[in-house]
Coordinates of C-alpha atoms and ligand atoms in Angstrom, one line a residue:
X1 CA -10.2 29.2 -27.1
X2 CA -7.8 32.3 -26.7
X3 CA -4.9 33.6 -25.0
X4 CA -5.6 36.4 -22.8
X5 CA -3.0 39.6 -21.3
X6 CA -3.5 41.2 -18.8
X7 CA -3.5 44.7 -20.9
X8 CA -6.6 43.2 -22.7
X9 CA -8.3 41.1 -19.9
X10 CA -11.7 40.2 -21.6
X11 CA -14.8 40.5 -19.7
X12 CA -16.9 37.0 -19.4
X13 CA -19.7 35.7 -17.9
X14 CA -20.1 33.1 -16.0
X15 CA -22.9 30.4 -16.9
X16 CA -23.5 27.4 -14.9
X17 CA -27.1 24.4 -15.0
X18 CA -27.4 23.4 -12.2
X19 CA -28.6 19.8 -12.2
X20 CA -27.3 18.4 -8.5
X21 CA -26.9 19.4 -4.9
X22 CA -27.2 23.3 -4.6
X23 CA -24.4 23.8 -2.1
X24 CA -21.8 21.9 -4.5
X25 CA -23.4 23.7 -7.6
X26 CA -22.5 27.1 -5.5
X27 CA -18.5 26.0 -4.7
X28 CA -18.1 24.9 -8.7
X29 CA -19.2 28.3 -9.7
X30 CA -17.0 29.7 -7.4
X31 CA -14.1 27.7 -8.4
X32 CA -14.9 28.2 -12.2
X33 CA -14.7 32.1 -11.5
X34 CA -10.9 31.2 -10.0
X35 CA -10.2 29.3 -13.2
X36 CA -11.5 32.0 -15.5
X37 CA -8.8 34.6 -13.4
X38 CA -6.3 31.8 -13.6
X39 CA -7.0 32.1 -17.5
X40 CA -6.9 36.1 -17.6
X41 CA -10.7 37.1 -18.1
X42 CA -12.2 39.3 -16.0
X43 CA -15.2 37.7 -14.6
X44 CA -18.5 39.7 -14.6
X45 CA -21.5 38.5 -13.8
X46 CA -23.0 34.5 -13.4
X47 CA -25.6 33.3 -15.2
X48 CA -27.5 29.8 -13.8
X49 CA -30.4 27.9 -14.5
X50 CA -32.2 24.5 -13.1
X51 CA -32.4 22.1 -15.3
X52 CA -33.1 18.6 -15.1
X53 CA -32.4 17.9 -18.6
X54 CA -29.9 20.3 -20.6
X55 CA -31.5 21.4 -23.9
X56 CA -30.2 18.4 -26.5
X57 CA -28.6 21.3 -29.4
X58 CA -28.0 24.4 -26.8
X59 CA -27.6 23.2 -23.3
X60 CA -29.2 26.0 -22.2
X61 CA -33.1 27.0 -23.1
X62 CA -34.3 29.3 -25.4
X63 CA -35.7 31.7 -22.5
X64 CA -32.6 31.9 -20.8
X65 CA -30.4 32.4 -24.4
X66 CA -32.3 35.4 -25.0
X67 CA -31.6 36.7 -20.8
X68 CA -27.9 36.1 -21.4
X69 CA -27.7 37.8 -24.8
X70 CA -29.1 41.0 -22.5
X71 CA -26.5 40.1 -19.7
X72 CA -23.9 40.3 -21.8
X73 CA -24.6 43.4 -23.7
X74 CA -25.7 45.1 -20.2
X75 CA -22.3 43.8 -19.1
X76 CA -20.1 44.4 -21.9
X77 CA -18.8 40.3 -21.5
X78 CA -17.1 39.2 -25.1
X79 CA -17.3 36.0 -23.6
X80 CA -19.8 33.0 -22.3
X81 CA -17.5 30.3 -20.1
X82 CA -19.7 27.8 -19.1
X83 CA -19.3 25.4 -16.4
X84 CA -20.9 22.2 -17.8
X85 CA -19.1 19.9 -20.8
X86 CA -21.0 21.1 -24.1
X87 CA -20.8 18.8 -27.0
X88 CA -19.1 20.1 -30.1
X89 CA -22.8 20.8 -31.7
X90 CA -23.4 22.7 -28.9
X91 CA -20.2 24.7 -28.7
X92 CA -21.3 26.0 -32.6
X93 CA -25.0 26.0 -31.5
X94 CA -24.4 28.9 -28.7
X95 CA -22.0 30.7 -30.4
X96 CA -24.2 31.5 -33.3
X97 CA -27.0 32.2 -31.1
X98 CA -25.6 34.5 -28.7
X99 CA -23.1 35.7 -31.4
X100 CA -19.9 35.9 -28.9
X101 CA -17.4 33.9 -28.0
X102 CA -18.2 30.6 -25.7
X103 CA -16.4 28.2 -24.2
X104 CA -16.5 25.3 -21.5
X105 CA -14.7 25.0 -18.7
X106 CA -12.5 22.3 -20.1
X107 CA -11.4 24.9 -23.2
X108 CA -10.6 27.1 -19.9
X109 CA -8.8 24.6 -18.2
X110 CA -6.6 23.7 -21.5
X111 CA -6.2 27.1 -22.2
X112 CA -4.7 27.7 -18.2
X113 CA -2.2 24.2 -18.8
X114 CA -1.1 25.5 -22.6
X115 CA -0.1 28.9 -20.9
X116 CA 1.4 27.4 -18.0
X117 CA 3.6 24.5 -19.7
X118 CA 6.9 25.3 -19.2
X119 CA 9.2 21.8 -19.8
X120 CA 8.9 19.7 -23.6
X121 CA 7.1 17.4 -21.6
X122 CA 4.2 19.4 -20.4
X123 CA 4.1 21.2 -23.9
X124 CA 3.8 17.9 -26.0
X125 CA 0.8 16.9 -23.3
X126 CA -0.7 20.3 -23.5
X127 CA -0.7 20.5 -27.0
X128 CA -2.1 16.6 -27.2
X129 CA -4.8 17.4 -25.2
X130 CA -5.7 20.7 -26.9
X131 CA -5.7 18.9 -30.3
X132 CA -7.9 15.7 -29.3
X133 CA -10.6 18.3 -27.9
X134 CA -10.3 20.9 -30.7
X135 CA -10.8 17.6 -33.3
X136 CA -14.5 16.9 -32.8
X137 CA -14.8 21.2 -32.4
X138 CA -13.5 22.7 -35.8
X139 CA -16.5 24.5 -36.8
X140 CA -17.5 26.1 -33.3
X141 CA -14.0 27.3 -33.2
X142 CA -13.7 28.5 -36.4
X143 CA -17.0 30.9 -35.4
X144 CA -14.9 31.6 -32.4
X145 CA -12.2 32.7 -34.0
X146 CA -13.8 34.9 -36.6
X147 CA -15.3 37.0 -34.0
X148 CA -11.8 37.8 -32.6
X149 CA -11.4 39.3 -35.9
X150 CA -8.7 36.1 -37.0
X151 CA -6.4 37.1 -34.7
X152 CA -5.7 36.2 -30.8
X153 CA -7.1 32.5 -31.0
X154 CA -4.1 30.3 -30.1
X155 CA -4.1 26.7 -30.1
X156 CA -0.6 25.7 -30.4
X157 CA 1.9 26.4 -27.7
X158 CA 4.0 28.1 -29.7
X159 CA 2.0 31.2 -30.7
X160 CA 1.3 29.9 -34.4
X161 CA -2.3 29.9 -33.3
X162 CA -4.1 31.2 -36.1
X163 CA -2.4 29.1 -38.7
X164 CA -3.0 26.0 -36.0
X165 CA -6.7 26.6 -36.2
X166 CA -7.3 26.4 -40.0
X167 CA -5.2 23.0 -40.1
X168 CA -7.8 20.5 -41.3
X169 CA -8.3 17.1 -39.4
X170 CA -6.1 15.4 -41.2
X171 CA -3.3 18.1 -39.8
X172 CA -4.0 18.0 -36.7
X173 CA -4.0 14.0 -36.7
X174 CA -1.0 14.2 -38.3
X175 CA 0.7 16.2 -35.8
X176 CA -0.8 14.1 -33.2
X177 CA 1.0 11.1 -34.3
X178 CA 4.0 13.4 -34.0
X179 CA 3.2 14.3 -30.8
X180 CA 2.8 11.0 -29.8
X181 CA 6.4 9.5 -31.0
X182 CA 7.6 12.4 -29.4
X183 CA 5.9 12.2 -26.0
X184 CA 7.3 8.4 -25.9
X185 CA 10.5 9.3 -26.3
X186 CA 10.4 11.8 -23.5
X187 CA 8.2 9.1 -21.5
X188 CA 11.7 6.7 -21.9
X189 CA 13.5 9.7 -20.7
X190 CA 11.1 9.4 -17.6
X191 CA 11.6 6.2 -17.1
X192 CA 15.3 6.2 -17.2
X193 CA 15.6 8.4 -14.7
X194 CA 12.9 6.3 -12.6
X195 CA 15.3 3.2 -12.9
X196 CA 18.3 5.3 -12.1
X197 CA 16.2 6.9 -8.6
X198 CA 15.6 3.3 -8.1
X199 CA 19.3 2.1 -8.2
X200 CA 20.3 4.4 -5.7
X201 CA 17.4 3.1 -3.0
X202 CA 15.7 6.3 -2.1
X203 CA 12.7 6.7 -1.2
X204 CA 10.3 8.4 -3.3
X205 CA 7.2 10.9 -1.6
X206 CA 4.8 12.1 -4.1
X207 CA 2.8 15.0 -3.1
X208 CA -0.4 15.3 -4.4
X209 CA -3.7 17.1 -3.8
X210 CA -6.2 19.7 -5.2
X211 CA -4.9 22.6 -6.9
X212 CA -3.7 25.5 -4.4
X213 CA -3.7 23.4 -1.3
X214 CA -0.3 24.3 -1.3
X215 CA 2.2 21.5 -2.2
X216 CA 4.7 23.7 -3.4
X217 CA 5.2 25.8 -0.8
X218 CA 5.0 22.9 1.4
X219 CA 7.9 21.6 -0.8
X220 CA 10.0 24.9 -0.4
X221 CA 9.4 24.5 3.1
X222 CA 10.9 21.5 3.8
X223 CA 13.8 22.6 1.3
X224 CA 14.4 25.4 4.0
X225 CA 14.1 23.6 7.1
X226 CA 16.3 20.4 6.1
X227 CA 18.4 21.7 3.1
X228 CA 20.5 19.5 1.1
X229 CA 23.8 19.6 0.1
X230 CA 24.2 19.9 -3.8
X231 CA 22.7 23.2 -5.4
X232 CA 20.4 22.1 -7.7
X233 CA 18.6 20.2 -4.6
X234 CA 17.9 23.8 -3.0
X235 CA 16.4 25.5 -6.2
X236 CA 13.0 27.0 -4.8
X237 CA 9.5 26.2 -6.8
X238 CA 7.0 28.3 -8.1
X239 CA 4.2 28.8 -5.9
X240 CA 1.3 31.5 -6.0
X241 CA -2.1 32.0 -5.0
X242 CA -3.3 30.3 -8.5
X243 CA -5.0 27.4 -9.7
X244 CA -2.7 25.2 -11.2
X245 CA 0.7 27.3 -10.7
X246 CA 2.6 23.7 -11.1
X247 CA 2.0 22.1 -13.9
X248 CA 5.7 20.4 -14.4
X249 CA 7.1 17.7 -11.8
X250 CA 10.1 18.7 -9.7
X251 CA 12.3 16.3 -7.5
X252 CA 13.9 17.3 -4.8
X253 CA 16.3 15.2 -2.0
X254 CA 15.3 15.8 1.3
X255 CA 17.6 14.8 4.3
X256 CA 15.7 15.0 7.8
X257 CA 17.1 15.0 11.0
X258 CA 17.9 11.3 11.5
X259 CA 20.2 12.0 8.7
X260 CA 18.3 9.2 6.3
X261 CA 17.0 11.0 2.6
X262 CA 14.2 11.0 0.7
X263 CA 13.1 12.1 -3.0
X264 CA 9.9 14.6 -3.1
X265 CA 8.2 15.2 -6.0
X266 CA 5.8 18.2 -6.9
X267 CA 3.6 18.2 -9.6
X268 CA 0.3 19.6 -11.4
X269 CA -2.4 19.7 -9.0
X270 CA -6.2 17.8 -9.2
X271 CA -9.4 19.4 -10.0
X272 CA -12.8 18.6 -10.0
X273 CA -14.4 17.5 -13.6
X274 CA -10.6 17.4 -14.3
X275 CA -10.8 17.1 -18.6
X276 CA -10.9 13.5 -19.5
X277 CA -7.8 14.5 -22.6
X278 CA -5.6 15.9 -19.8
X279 CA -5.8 13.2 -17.7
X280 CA -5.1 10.8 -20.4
X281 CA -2.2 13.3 -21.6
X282 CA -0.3 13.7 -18.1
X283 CA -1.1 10.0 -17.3
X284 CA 2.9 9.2 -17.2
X285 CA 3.2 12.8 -15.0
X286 CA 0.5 11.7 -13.0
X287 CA 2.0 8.2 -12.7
X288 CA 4.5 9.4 -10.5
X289 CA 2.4 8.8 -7.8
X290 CA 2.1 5.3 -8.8
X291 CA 5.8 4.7 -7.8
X292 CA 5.8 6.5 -4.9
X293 CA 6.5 4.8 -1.4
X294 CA 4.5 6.8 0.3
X295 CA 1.9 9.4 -0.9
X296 CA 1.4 12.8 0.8
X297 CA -2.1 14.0 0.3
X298 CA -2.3 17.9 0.5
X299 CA -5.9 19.7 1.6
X300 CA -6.4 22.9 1.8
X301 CA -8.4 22.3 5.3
X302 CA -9.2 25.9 5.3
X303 CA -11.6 25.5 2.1
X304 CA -14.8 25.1 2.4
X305 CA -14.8 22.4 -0.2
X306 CA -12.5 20.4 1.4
X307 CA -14.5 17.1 1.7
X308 CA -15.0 17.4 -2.3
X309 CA -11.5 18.0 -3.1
X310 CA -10.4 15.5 -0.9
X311 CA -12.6 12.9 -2.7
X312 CA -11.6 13.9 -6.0
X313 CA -7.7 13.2 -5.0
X314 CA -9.1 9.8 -3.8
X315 CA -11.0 9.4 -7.0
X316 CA -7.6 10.6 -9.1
X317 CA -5.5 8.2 -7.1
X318 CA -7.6 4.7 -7.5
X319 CA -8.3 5.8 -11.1
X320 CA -4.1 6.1 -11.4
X321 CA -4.0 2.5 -9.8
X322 CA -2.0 4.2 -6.4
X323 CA -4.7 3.8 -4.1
X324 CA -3.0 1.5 -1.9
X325 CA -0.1 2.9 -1.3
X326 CA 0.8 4.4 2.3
X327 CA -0.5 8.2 2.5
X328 CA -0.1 10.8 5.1
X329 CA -3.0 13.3 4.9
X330 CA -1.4 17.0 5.6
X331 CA -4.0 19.2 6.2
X332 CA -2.7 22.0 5.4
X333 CA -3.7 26.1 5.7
X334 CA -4.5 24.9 9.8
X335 CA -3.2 28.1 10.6
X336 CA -6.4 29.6 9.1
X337 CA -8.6 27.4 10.3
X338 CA -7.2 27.5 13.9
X339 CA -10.1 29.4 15.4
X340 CA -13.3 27.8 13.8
X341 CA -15.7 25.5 15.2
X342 CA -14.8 22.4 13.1
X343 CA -10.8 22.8 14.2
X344 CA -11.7 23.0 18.1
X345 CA -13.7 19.7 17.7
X346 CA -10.5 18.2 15.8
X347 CA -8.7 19.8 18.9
X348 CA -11.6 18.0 21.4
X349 CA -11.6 14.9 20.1
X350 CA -7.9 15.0 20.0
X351 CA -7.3 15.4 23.6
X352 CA -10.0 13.1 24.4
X353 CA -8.6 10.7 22.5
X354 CA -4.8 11.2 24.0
X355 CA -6.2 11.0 27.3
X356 CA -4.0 8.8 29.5
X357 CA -1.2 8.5 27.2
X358 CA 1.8 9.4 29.6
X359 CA 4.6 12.2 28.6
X360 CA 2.5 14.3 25.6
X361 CA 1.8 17.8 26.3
X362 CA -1.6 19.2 25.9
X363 CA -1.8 20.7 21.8
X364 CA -5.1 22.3 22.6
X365 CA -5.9 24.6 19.3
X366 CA -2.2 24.8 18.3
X367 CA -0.6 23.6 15.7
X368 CA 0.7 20.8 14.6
X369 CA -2.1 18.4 15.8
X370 CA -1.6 14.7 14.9
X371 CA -4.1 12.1 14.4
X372 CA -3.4 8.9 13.3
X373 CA -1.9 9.5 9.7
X374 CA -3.2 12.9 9.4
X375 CA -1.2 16.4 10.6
X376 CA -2.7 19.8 10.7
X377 CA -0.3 22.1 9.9
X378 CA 0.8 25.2 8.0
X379 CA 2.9 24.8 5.3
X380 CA 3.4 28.9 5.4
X381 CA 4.5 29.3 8.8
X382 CA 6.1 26.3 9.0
X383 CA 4.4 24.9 12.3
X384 CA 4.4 21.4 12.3
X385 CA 7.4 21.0 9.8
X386 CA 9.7 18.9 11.5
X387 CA 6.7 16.7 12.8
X388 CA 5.8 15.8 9.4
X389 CA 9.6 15.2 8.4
X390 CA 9.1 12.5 11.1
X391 CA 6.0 11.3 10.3
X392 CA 7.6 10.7 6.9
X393 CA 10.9 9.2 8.3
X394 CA 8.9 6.7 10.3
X395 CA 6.5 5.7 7.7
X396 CA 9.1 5.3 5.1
X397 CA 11.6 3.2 7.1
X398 CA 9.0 1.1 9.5
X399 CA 10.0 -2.1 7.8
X400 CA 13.8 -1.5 7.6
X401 CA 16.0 -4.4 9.7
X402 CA 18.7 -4.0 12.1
X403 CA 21.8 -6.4 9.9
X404 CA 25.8 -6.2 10.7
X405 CA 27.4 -6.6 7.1
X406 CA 30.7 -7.6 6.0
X407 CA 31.9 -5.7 2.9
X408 CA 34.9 -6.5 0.9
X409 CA 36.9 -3.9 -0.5
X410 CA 36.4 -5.1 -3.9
X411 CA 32.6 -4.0 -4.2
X412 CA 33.2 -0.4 -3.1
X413 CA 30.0 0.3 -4.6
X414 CA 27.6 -1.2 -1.6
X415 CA 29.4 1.2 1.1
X416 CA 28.3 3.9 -1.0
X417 CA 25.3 2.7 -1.5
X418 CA 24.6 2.2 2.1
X419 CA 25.2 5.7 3.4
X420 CA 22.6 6.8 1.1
X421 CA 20.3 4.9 2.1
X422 CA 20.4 2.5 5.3
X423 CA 20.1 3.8 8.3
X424 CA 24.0 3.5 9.5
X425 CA 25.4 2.9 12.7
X426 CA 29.1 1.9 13.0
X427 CA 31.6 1.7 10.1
X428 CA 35.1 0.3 10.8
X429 CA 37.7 -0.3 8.3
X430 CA 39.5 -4.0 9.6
X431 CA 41.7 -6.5 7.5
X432 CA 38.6 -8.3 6.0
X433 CA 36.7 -5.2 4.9
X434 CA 34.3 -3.1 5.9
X435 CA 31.8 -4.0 9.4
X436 CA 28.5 -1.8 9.1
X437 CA 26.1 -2.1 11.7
X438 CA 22.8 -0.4 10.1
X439 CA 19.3 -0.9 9.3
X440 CA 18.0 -1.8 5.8
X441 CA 15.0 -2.0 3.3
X442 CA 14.1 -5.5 2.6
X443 CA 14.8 -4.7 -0.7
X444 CA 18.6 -3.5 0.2
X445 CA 18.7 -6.6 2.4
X446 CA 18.1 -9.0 -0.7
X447 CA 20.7 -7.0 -2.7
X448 CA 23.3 -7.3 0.4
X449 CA 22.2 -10.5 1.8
X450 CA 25.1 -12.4 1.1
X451 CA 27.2 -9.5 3.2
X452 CA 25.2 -10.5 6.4
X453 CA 27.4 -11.7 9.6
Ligands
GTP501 N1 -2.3 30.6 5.1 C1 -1.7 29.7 4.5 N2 -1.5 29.8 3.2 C2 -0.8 28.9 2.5 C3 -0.3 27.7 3.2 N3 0.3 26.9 2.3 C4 0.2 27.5 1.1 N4 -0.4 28.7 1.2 C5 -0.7 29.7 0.1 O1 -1.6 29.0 -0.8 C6 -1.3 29.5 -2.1 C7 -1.1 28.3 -3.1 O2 0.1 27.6 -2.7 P1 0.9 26.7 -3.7 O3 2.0 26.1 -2.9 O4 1.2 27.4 -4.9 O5 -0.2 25.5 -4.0 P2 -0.1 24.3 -4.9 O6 -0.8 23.1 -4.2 O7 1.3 24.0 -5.3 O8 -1.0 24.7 -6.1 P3 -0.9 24.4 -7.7 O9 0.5 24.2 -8.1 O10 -1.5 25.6 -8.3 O11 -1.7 23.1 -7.9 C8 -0.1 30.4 -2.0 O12 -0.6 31.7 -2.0 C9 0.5 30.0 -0.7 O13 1.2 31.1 -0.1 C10 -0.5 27.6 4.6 O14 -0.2 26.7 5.3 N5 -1.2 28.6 5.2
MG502 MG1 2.2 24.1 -7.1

């Protein structure tokens, strides 16, 4: 596995079995050619084969070794990226043979998080993940390695790459241990701040979604159209045309137009095949979602492989234990979709559907539409902004109950506590205390039962 610059983008190709449905095959080669971008190389070529069974010690067969060696050479690629999990034998198997560099596109997708990682957090999982799939993989990526002439192969995060990859296993479990006592300290970091989130009753919306559906910019979005008051609540995230661009989780307060708040969260995106050491490694970044009180599920509805990615969130989500919490499917990128086939029928079906309900205007092919719990929108223009702020608003506080409290002056806590998060009405000051008319959580309600009148 290596670090690539720009300067010294290195040409790969592209090799891909394909072993299921052929239009699926197609969009995973696609989206490995995004990855291998995302990781610096400079895609050339693709390489693919049917295969029912992959060759047991080189994945690929003989006959098709001896075409790629040719490829490559005709191509100038330093590099083999293959899309399909190679075992470690494998791995050292290929890279003798075709005498170049090869990797999988779980090395790729390492190597894209271990440039990416920005806070401790990210870097202690990176660096966790790399370590547990470099482990089984010495020897393939020692042969690696010496054909970058020892120099360029990183697997530590901190540039000490070459040293990193002689450590023997008994280094690398060593500094996994470490890692490990040092990622639970930062996980009680976490979950200090969870409990202090929790004390103060807001609302917490976890976005989540396939890589570059656009969560990020949905999330400066909403920062622009309802902006909050502190500073550090208006601080803009990164967001490119890039897989995985996010890989660290931001909060952010949100306060809609009813005046009531809510937490957001960004954070790193899902993927397809996403490596089983990453998943394990961002588990308690991931978790987020598993606290959430409602989920918003980002699509990219202009992608063609939509329906996959969408299943793969699903798949993420009940593997992360959060399937059954409330979700609001955005679909976003409607604005590019606006004019196809598939988004008129949405539009059709839409109207028919809304037929006889009194006081809507006709939507026909604009945006936002609104079905059910879903909302096509653009995240980039900003149509259908404030209608998802709503849809949020109501989902979030559909339970809360209309209570008038009585609150001595002694807890001046609660009246705090309130305006951040009920839904007020009146406040008046009289002799007793303080008479709030507002709407609460039931989980406010239990706290301030004792207030009711
Ligand atoms: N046309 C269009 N482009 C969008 C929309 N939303 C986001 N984009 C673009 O899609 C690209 C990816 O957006 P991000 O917000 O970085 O996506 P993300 O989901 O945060 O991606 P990762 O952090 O990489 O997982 C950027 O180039 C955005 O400008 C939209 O509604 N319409
Ligand atoms: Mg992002």
């Amino acid at each position: 596995m290596t670090e690539n610059t720009e300067s010294e983008s290195k040409k790969a190709v592209l090799v891909g079995v394909r072993t299921g449905s052929s239009n699926e095959f197609d969009l995973s080669m696609k989206e490995l050619w995004g990855l291998c971008e995302a990781c610096g190389y400079e895609p050339v070529g693709t390489s693919t084969q049917n295969l029912l069974r992959p060759e047991n010690s080189t994945y690929i067969g003989k006959g098709k070794i001896a075409e790629l060696k040719c490829f490559m050479e005709e191509t100038e690629a330093q590099c083999a990226v293959f899309l399909n999990d190679l075992t470690p034998s494998q791995l050292s198997n290929l890279c003798s043979e075709l005498d170049c560099e090869v990797m999988d596109k779980t090395a790729l997708i390492l190597n894209i998080f271990s440039d990416r990682a920005r806070t401790k957090e990210a870097k202690l999982q990176v660096e966790s993940a790399r370590l547990k799939y470099m482990l089984p993989r010495l020897s393939g990526m020692r042969k690696n390695l010496s054909r970058q002439g020892g120099t360029g192969g990183s697997m530590s995060n901190k540039g000490s790459g070459e040293k990193q990859l002689e450590l023997d296993r008994r280094h690398i479990e060593k500094r996994l241990a470490q890692l490990r006592r040092s990622l639970e300290a930062v996980e009680g970091e976490r979950e200090t701040q969870r409990q202090k989130r929790k004390r103060e009753g807001i609302p917490l919306v976890a976005m989540v979604g396939y890589t570059n559906a656009g969560k990020s910019t949905l999330m400066n979005k909403l920062m622009e159209t309802f902006p909050a008051s502190a500073p550090s609540e208006k601080k803009t995230v990164f967001a490119r045309d890039m897989l995985f661009a996010t890989l660290d989780t931001t909060v952010r307060r949100i306060r809609t137009d009813s005046g009531r708040e809510f937490l957001l969260s960004d954070t790193v995106g899902f993927i397809k095949d996403l490596p089983h050491e990453l998943i394990k490694a961002f588990r308690s970044t991931l978790e987020e979602a598993k606290r959430a009180d409602l989920i918003l599920n980002v699509v990219d509805y202009s992608d063609p492989s939509r329906d996959m990615q969408m299943r793969v969130t699903e798949e993420t989500l009940r593997e992360l234990g959060a399937s059954s919490i409330p979700v609001i499917h955005v679909m976003n990128k409607s604005d590019r979709a606006l004019d196809t086939d598939e988004f008129l029928r949405e539009a059709e079906n839409f109207e028919a559907a809304k037929e006889g309900t009194p006081g809507e205007d006709k939507i026909s092919g604009r945006l936002p539409l609104i079905r059910g719990d879903r909302i096509y929108m653009s995240a980039k223009t900003g149509e259908g902004i404030a209608e998802l702020a709503e849809m949020i608003d109501g989902k979030l506080y559909e339970d809360y109950i209309d209570v008038e409290l009585l609150i001595p002056y002694s807890d001046s806590g609660a009246e705090h506590e309130l305006r951040g998060s009920a839904v007020m009405g009146s406040v008046e000051y009289g002799r007793d205390g303080i008479s709030v008319k507002c709407a609460l959580s039931p989980r406010l309600l239990g706290k301030y039962r004792e207030y009711v009148i």
